[in-house]
Coordinates of C-alpha atoms in Angstrom, one line a residue:
X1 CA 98.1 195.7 108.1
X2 CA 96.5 194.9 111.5
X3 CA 94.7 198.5 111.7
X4 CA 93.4 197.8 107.9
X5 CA 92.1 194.2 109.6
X6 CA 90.3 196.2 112.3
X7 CA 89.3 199.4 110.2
X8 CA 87.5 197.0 107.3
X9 CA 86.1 194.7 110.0
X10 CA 84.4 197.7 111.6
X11 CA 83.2 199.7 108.9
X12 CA 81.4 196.6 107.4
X13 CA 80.5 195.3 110.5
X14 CA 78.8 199.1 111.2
X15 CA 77.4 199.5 107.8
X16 CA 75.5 195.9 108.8
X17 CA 74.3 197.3 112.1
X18 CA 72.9 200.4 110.7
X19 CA 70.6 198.5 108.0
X20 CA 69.8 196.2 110.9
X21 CA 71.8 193.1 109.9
X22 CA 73.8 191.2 112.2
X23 CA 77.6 193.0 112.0
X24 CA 78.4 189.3 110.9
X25 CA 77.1 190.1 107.7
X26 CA 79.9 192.6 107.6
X27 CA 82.2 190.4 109.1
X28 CA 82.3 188.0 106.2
X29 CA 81.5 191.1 103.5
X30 CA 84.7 192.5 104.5
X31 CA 87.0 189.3 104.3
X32 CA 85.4 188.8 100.4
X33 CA 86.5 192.6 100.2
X34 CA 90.0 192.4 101.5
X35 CA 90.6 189.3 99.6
X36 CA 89.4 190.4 96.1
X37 CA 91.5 193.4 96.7
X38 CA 94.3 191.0 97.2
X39 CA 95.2 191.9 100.8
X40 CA 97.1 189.0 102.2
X41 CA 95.8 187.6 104.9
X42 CA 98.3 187.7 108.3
X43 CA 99.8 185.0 109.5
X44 CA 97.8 186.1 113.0
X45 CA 94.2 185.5 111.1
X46 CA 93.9 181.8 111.3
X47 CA 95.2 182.1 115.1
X48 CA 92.8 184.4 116.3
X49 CA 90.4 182.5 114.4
X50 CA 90.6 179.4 116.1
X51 CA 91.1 180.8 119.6
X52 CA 87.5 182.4 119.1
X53 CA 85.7 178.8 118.2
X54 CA 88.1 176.8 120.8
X55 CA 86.0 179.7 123.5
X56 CA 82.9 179.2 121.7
X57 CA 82.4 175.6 121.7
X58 CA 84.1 175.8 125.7
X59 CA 80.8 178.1 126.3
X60 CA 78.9 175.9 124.6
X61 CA 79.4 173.6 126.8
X62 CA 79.2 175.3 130.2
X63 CA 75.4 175.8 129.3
X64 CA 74.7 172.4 128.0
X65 CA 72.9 170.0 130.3
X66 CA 74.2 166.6 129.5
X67 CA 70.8 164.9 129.6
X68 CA 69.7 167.1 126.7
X69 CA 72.4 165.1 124.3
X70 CA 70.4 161.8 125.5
X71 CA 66.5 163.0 124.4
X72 CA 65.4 161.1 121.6
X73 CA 64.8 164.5 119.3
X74 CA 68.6 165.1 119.7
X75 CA 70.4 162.3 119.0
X76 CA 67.9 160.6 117.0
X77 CA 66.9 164.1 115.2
X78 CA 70.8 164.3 114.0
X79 CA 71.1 161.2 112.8
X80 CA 67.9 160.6 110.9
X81 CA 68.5 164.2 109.6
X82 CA 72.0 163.7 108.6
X83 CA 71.8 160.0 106.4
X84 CA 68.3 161.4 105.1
X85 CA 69.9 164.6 103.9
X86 CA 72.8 162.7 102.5
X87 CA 70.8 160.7 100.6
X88 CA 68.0 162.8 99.1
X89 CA 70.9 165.6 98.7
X90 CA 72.9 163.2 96.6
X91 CA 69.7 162.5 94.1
X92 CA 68.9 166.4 93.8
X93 CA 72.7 167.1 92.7
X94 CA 72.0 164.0 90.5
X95 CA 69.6 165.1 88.7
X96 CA 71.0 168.6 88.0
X97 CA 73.5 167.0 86.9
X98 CA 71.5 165.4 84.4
X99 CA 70.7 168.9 82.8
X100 CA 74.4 168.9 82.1
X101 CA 75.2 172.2 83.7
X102 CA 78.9 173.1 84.3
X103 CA 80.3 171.4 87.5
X104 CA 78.0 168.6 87.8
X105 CA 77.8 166.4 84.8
X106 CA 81.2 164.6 85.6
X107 CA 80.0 163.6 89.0
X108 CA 80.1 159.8 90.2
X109 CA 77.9 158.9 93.1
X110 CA 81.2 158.5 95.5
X111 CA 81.5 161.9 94.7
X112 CA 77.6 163.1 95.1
X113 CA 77.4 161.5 98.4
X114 CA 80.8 163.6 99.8
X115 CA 79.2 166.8 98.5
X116 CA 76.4 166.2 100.5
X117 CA 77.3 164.8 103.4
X118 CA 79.5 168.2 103.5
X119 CA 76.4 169.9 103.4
X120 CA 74.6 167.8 105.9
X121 CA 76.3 170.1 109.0
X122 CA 74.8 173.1 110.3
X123 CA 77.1 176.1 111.5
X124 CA 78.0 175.9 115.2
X125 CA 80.1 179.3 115.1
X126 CA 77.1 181.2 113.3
X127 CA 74.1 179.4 114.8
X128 CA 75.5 179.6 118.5
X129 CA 76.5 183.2 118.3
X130 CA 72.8 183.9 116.8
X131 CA 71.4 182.1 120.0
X132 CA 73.0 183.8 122.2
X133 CA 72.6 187.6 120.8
X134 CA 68.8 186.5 121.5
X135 CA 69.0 184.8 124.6
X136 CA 67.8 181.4 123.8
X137 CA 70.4 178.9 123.9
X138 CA 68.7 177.6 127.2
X139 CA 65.3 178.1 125.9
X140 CA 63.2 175.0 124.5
X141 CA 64.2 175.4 120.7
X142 CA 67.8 176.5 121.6
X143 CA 68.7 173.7 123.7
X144 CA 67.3 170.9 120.8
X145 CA 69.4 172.9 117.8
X146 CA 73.0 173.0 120.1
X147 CA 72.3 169.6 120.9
X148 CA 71.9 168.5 117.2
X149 CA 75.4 170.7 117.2
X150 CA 77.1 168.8 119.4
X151 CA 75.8 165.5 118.4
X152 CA 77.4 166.7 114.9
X153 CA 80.3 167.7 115.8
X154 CA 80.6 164.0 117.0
X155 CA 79.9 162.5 114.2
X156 CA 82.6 165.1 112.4
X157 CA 85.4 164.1 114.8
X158 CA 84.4 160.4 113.6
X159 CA 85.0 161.5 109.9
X160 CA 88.3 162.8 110.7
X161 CA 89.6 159.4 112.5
X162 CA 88.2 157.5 109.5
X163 CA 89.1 159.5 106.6
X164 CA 92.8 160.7 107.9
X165 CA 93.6 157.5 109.3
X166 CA 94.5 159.9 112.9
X167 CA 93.9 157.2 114.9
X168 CA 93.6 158.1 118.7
X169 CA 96.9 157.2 120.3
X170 CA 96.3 155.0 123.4
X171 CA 96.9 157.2 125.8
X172 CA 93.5 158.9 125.4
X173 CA 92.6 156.6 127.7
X174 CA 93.7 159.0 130.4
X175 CA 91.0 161.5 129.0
X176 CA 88.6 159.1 131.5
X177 CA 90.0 160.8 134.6
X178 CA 88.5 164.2 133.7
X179 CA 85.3 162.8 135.3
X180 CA 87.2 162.4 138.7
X181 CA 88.8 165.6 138.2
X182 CA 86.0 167.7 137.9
X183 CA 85.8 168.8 141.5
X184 CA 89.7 169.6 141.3
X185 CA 88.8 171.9 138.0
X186 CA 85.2 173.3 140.4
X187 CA 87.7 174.3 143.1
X188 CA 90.0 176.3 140.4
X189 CA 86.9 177.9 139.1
X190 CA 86.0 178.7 143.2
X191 CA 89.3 179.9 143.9
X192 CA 89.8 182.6 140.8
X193 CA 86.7 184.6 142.2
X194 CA 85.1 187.2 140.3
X195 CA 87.7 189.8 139.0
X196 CA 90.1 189.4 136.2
X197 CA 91.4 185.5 136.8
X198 CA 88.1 184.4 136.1
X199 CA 88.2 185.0 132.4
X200 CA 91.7 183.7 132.9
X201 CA 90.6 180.9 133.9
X202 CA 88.4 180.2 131.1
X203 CA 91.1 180.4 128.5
X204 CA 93.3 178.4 130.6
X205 CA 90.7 175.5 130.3
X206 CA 89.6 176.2 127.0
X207 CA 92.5 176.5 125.6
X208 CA 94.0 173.6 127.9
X209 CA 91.1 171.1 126.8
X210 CA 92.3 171.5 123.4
X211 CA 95.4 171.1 123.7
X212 CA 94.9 167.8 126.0
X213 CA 92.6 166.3 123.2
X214 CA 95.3 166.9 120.2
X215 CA 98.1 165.3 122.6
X216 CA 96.1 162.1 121.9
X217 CA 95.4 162.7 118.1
X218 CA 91.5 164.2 119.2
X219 CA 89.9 166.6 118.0
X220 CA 91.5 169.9 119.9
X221 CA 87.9 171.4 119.8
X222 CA 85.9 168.5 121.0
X223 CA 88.4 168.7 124.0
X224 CA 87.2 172.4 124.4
X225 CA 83.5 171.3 124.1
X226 CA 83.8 168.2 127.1
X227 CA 85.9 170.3 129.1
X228 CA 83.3 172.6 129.1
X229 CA 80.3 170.2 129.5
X230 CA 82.0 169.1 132.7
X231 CA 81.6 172.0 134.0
X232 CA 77.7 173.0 132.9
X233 CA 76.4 171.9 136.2
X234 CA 78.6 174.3 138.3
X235 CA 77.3 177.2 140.2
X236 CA 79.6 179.6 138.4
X237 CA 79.4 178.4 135.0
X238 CA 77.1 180.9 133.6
X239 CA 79.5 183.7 135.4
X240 CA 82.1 182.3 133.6
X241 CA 80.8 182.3 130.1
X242 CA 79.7 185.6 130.9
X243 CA 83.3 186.4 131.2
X244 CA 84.1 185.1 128.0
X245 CA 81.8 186.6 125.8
X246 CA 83.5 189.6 124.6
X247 CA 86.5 187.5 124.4
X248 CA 84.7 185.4 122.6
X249 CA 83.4 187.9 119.8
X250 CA 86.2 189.7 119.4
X251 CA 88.5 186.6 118.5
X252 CA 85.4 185.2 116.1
X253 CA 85.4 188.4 113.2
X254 CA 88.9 186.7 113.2
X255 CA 87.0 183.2 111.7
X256 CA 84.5 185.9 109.4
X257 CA 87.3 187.3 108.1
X258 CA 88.9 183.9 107.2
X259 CA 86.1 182.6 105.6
X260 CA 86.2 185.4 102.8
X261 CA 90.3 184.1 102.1
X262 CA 88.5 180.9 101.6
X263 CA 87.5 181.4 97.4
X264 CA 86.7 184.1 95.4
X265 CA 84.2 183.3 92.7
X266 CA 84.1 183.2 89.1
X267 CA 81.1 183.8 86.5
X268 CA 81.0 180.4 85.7
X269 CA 80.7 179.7 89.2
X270 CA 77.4 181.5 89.8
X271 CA 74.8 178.5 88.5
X272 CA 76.3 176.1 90.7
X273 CA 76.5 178.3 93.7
X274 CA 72.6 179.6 92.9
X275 CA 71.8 175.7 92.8
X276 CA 73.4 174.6 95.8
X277 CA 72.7 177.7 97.9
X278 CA 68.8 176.7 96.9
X279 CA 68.9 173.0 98.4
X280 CA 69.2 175.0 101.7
X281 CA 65.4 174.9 101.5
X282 CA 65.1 171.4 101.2
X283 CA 67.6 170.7 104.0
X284 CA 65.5 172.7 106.5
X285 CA 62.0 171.0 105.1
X286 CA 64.0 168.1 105.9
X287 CA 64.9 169.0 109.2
X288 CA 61.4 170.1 109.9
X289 CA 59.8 166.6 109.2
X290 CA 61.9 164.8 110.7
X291 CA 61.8 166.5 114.1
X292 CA 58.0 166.1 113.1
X293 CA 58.0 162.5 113.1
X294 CA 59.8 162.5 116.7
X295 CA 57.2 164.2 118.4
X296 CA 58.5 167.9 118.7
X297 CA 56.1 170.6 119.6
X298 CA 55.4 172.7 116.6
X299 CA 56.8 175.9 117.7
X300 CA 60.3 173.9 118.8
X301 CA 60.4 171.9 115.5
X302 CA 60.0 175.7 113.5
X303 CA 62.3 177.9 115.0
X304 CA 65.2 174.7 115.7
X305 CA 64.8 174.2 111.5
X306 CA 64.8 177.6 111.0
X307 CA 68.4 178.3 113.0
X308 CA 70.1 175.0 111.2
X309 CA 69.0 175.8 108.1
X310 CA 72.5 176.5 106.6
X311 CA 75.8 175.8 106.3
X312 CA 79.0 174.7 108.0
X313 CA 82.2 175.4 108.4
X314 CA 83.3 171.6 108.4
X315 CA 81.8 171.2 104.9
X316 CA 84.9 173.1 103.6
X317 CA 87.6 170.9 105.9
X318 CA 85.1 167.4 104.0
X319 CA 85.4 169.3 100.6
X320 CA 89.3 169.8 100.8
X321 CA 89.9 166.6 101.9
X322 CA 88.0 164.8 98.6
X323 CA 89.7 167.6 96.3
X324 CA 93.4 166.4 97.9
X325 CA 92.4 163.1 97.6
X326 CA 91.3 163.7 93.3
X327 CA 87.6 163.1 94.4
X328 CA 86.3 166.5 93.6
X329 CA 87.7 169.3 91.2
X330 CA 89.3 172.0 92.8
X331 CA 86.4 174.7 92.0
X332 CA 84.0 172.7 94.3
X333 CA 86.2 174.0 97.2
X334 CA 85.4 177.2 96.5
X335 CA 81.5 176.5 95.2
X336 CA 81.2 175.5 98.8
X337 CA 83.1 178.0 100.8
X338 CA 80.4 180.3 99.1
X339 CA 77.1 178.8 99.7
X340 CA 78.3 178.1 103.1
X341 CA 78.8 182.3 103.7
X342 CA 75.6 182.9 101.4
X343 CA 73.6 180.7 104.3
X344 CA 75.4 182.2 107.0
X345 CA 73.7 185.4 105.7
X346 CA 70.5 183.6 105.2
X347 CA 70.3 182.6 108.8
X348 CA 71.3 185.9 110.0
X349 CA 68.7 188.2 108.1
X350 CA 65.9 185.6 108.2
X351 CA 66.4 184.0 111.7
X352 CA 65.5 187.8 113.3
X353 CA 61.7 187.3 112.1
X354 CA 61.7 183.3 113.1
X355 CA 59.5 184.6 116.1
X356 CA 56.6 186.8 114.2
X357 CA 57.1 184.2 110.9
X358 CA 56.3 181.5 113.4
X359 CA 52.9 184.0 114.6
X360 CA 51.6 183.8 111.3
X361 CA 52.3 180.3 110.3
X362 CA 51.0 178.8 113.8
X363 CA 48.1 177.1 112.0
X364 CA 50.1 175.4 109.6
X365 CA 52.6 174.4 111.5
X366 CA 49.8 172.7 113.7
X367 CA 49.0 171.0 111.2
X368 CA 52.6 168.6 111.0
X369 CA 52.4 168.7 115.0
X370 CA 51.7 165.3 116.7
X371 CA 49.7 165.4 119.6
X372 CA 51.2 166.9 122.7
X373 CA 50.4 167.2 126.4
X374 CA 48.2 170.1 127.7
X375 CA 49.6 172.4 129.0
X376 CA 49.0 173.5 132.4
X377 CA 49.2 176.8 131.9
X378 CA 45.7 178.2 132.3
X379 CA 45.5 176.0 135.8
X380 CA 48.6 177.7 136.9
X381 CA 48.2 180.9 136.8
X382 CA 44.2 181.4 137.7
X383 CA 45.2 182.9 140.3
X384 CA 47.9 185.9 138.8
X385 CA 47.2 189.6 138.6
X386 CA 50.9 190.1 138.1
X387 CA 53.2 187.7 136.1
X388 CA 57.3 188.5 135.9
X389 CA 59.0 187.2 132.8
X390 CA 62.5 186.5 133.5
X391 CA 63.5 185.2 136.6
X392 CA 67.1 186.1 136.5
X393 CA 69.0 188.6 138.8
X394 CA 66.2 191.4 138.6
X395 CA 63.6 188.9 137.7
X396 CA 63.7 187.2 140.7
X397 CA 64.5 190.3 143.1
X398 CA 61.4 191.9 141.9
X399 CA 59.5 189.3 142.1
X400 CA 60.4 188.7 146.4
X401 CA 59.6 192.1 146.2
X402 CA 56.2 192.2 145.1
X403 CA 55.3 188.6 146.8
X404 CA 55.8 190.0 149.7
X405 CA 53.0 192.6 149.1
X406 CA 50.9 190.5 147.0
X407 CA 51.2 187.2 147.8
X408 CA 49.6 184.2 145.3
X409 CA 48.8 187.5 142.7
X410 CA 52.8 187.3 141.8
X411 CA 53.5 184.5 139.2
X412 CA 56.6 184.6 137.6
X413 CA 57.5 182.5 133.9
X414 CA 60.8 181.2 132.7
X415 CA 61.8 179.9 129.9
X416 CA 65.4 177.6 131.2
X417 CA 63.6 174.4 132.8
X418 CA 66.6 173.9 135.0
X419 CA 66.5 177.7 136.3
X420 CA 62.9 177.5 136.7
X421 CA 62.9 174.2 138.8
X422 CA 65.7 175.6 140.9
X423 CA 62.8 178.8 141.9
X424 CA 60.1 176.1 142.2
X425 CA 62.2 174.1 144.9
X426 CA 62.6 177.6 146.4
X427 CA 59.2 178.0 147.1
X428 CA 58.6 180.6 144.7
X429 CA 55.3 180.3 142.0
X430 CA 57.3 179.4 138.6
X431 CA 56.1 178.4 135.7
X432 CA 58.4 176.6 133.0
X433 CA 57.1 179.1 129.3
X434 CA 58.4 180.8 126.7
X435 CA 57.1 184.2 126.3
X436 CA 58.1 184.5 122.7
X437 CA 55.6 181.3 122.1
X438 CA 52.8 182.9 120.2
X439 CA 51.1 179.3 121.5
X440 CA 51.5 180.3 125.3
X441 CA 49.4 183.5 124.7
X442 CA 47.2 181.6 123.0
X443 CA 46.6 178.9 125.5
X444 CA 46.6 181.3 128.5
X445 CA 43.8 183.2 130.5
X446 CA 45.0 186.7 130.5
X447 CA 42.3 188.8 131.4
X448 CA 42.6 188.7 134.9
X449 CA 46.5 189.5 134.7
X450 CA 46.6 193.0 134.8
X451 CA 50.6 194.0 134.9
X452 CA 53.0 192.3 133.0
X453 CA 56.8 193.0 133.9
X454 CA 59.5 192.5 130.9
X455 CA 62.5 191.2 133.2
X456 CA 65.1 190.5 130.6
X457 CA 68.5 192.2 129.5
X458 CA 68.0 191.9 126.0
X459 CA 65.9 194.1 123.9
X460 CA 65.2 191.8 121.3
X461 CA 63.7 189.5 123.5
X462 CA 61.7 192.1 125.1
X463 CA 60.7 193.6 121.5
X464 CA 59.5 190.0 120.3
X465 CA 57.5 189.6 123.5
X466 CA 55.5 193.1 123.2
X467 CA 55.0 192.3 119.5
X468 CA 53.5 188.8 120.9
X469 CA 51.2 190.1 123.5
X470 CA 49.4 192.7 121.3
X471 CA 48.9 190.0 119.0
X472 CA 47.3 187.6 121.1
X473 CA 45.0 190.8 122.3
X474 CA 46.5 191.6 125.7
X475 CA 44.6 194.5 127.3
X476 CA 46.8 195.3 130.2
X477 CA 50.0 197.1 130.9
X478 CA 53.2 196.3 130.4
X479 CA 56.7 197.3 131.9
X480 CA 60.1 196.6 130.8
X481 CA 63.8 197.1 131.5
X482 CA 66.6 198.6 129.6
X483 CA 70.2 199.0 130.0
X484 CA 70.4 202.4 127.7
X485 CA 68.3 205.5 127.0
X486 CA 68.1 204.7 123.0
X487 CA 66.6 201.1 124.1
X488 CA 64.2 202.8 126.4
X489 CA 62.9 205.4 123.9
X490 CA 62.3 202.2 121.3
X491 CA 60.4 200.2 123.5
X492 CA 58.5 203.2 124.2
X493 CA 57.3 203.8 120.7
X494 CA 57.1 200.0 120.3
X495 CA 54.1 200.3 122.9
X496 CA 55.5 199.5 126.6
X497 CA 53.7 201.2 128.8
X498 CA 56.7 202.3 131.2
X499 CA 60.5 201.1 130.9
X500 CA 63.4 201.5 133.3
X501 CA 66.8 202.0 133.0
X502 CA 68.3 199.9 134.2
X503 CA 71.3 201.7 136.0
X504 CA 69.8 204.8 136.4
X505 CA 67.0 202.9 138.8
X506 CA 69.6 200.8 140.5
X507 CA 71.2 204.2 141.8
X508 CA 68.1 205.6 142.6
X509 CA 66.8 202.7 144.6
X510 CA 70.7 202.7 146.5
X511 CA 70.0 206.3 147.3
X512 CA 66.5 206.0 148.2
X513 CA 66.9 203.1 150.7
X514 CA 70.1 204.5 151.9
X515 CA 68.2 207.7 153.1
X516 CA 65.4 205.7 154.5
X517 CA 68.1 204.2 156.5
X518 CA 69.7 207.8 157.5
X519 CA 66.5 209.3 158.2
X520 CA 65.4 206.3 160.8
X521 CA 68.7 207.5 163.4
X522 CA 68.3 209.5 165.8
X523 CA 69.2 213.1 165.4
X524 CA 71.9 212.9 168.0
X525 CA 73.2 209.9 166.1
X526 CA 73.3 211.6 163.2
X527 CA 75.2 214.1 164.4
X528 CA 77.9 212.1 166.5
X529 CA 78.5 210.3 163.1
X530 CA 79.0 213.1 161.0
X531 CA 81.4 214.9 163.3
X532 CA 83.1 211.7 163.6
X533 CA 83.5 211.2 159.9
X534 CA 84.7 214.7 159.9

């Protein structure tokens, strides 16, 4: 039964991948599919399940900066959003329900306000994985929507306490001494070094953090999250969720899977799922305005609505709760299980155009925007003939590489503030940008850059860059980096003038400065050595 589990999982997940979907897509396709089969689900599902969000929502946190949670367009985006949605959700349902279709008529405003405050989440498990597959979880946009995350997850763990009646016990008092332990739980992370412990490690305090929290009648996960979030600030925190991230994947088809035991739908369900499904538009219209009204730059405000528009997880946990309680028939359960995997696919598809949707609709989006700061990009880099985006591992090797020859000509851009502030006190030229910003391009003198080098290890990224750059008119050339030959040829054809491999250069460039080093002995050096190696 396990091998069918996997089998399913990867055919659908395949299937996906070839008609360029996100395998998630198949993911959740094939849980619907073993279930309407009538495949039992194994007892190990649920486990694996929530071992993969316990490691996401740890990972979550080891790339959260704390101070992000306290910007007024996070916790005051969250809320207004939230009690707005809640609200204005509640009258919409209202007055469907006043076209007396199936499902709705017998609905009392206790009720109408549960449905939508189930609705109000957004999806940490799909949004987060989405963010990361493109890299942007520490860009501008990504850090606002995890931050909304976590501040909803807050307000989630608040529900449970008030709904249940799980009062915390009093010893979650103690949970204060984590903050004194952090250099205890730093030296742990020093000690494991880089092999397998590391990942080790990570499920130990993961998994530990959990644990801890539900001791005390907490949420396990939010335990996950903090511990986590203690941790952002340490020098091997990106390492470590680096470590995790297969880990992490593999254990999450495990919460796809489950999500398609959740209902199976009837014809009679179809209207209402159509209906609320729909209202996903208004939620993210919402969303929009309201980060609007705070001050959000347009392009942030877009693609943050964009990723939250859907769905969460939670929304079934509120729905159960009101349908064990007599608030809500039991069909609801199962009307909501489904629109929440219908946006999960709605995000998926949709969110993989957010960057070249936002290209188009730049000038209306302007529109909404309230005044911002200039940006000092055209100051900046007046003086660049060569500008490296991506000042990672190779990012930043390249660029000491080509300062050193160049001088002020080398700029580079980065899109993590706290990465890029880190270069600046480093004395390197850094600017803080985000390439896939059709509103950088726009704002920007780039005639006098003549080379552009594409430092990043995803192609995606690198594919929404190109596709920005020949938009805004770019003239000169552009080079790129790929991890595998099929990735090279498409960037290629995309219109990159030159793209590495990755490992095939870094074995070249060992060999090549290894022989510069052999050829500089003498010959009666080389020689002596060889014999002596013989």
């Amino acid at each position: 039964m396990d091998f069918l589990w996997i089998f399913v999982a990867f055919i659908c997940g395949y299937i996906a991948k070839q008609l360029n979907l996100p395998p998630l897509v198949g993911f959740l396709a094939a849980g619907f599919g073993l279930n309407a089969y009538g495949i039992a689900p194994h007892a190990s599902l649920d486990t694996l399940a929530n071992i993969g969000i316990t490691l996401m929502l740890f990972t979550i946190g080891l790339k959260v900066n704390v101070a992000t949670l306290l910007k007024k367009s996070v916790w005051a985006g969250s809320s207004l959003h939230m009690a707005s949605w809640a609200i204005i959700g509640a009258l919409f349902i209202k007055l469907i329900s006043l076209a007396g279709l199936h499902y709705f008529v017998d609905l009392d405003w206790p009720a109408l306000f549960l449905i939508s405050f189930a609705l109000s989440f957004s999806s940490t498990v799909c949004i987060v994985k989405l963010l990361e597959e493109k890299n942007e979880v520490r860009a501008p946009h990504g850090k606002l929507a995890v931050g909304i995350l976590v501040m909803q997850d807050i307000v989630a763990v608040a529900f449970l306490v008030i709904a249940t009646g799980k009062v915390p016990s009093i010893y979650a008092l103690g949970l204060l001494f984590l903050w004194p332990a952090r250099p205890l739980l730093s030296r742990i992370i020093n000690k494991a070094g880089h092999g397998e412990l590391l990942p080790l490690v990570g499920f130990f305090l993961a998994i530990g953090g959990y644990e801890l929290f539900e001791m005390v009648n907490f949420k396990g996960d939010l335990g996950a999250l903090i511990i986590g979030l203690l941790l952002s600030q340490h020098k091997k925190s990106a390492e470590l969720a680096k470590a995790l991230l297969s880990f992490k994947d593999i254990f999450l088809i495990g919460f796809f899977l489950s999500i398609g035991y959740t209902a199976l739908p009837t014809t009679e369900m179809l209207p209402a799922l159509v209906i609320i499904s729909s209202l996903l538009i208004v939620k993210g219209a919402l969303l929009f305005h309201t980060l609007a009204a705070l001050g959000v730059s347009g392009r942030n405000m877009f693609l943050s609505s964009m990723v939250l528009t859907n769905y969460s997880e939670f929304g079934l946990i509120v729905a159960a709760f009101c349908v064990q309680n007599g608030w809500l028939e039991k069909d609801w359960l199962v009307i909501i299980a489904l629109a929440v995997s219908v946006s999960f696919i709605f995000t998926s598809i949709f969110y993989d155009y957010a960057h070249t949707a936002y290209a188009y609709a730049r000038n209306w989006v302007k529109f909404f925007e309230r005044p911002q700061p200039p940006m000092p990009y055209q100051e900046q880099l007046k003086t660049a003939e060569l500008l490296v985006i991506g000042m990672g591992r190779v990012g930043s090797s390249s660029y000491d590489a080509l300062y050193e020859r160049l001088g002020d000509k080398v700029w580079g851009l980065e899109s993590d503030s706290d990465k890029a502030l880190r270069h600046q006190k480093n004395g390197r030229h850094i600017i803080i940008g985000d390439a896939e910003d059709a509103d950088f391009w726009e704002t920007s003198e780039l005639w006098h850059i003549k080379l552009i080098m594409l430092a990043m290890p995803s192609i995606a990224d690198i594919t929404d860059i190109t596709k920005q750059l020949k938009l805004s008119g770019y003239q000169g050339r552009i080079v790129a980096i790929a991890r595998y030959e099929d990735e090279r040829k498409a960037l290629l054809n995309l219109g990159v003038d030159n793209v590495f491999n990755y490992y095939v250069e870094a074995g070249t460039g060992f060999a090549d400065e290894s022989l510069a080093l052999f050829e500089s002995l003498p010959a009666s050096k080389q020689l002596s050595e060889g014999r002596a190696s013989v």
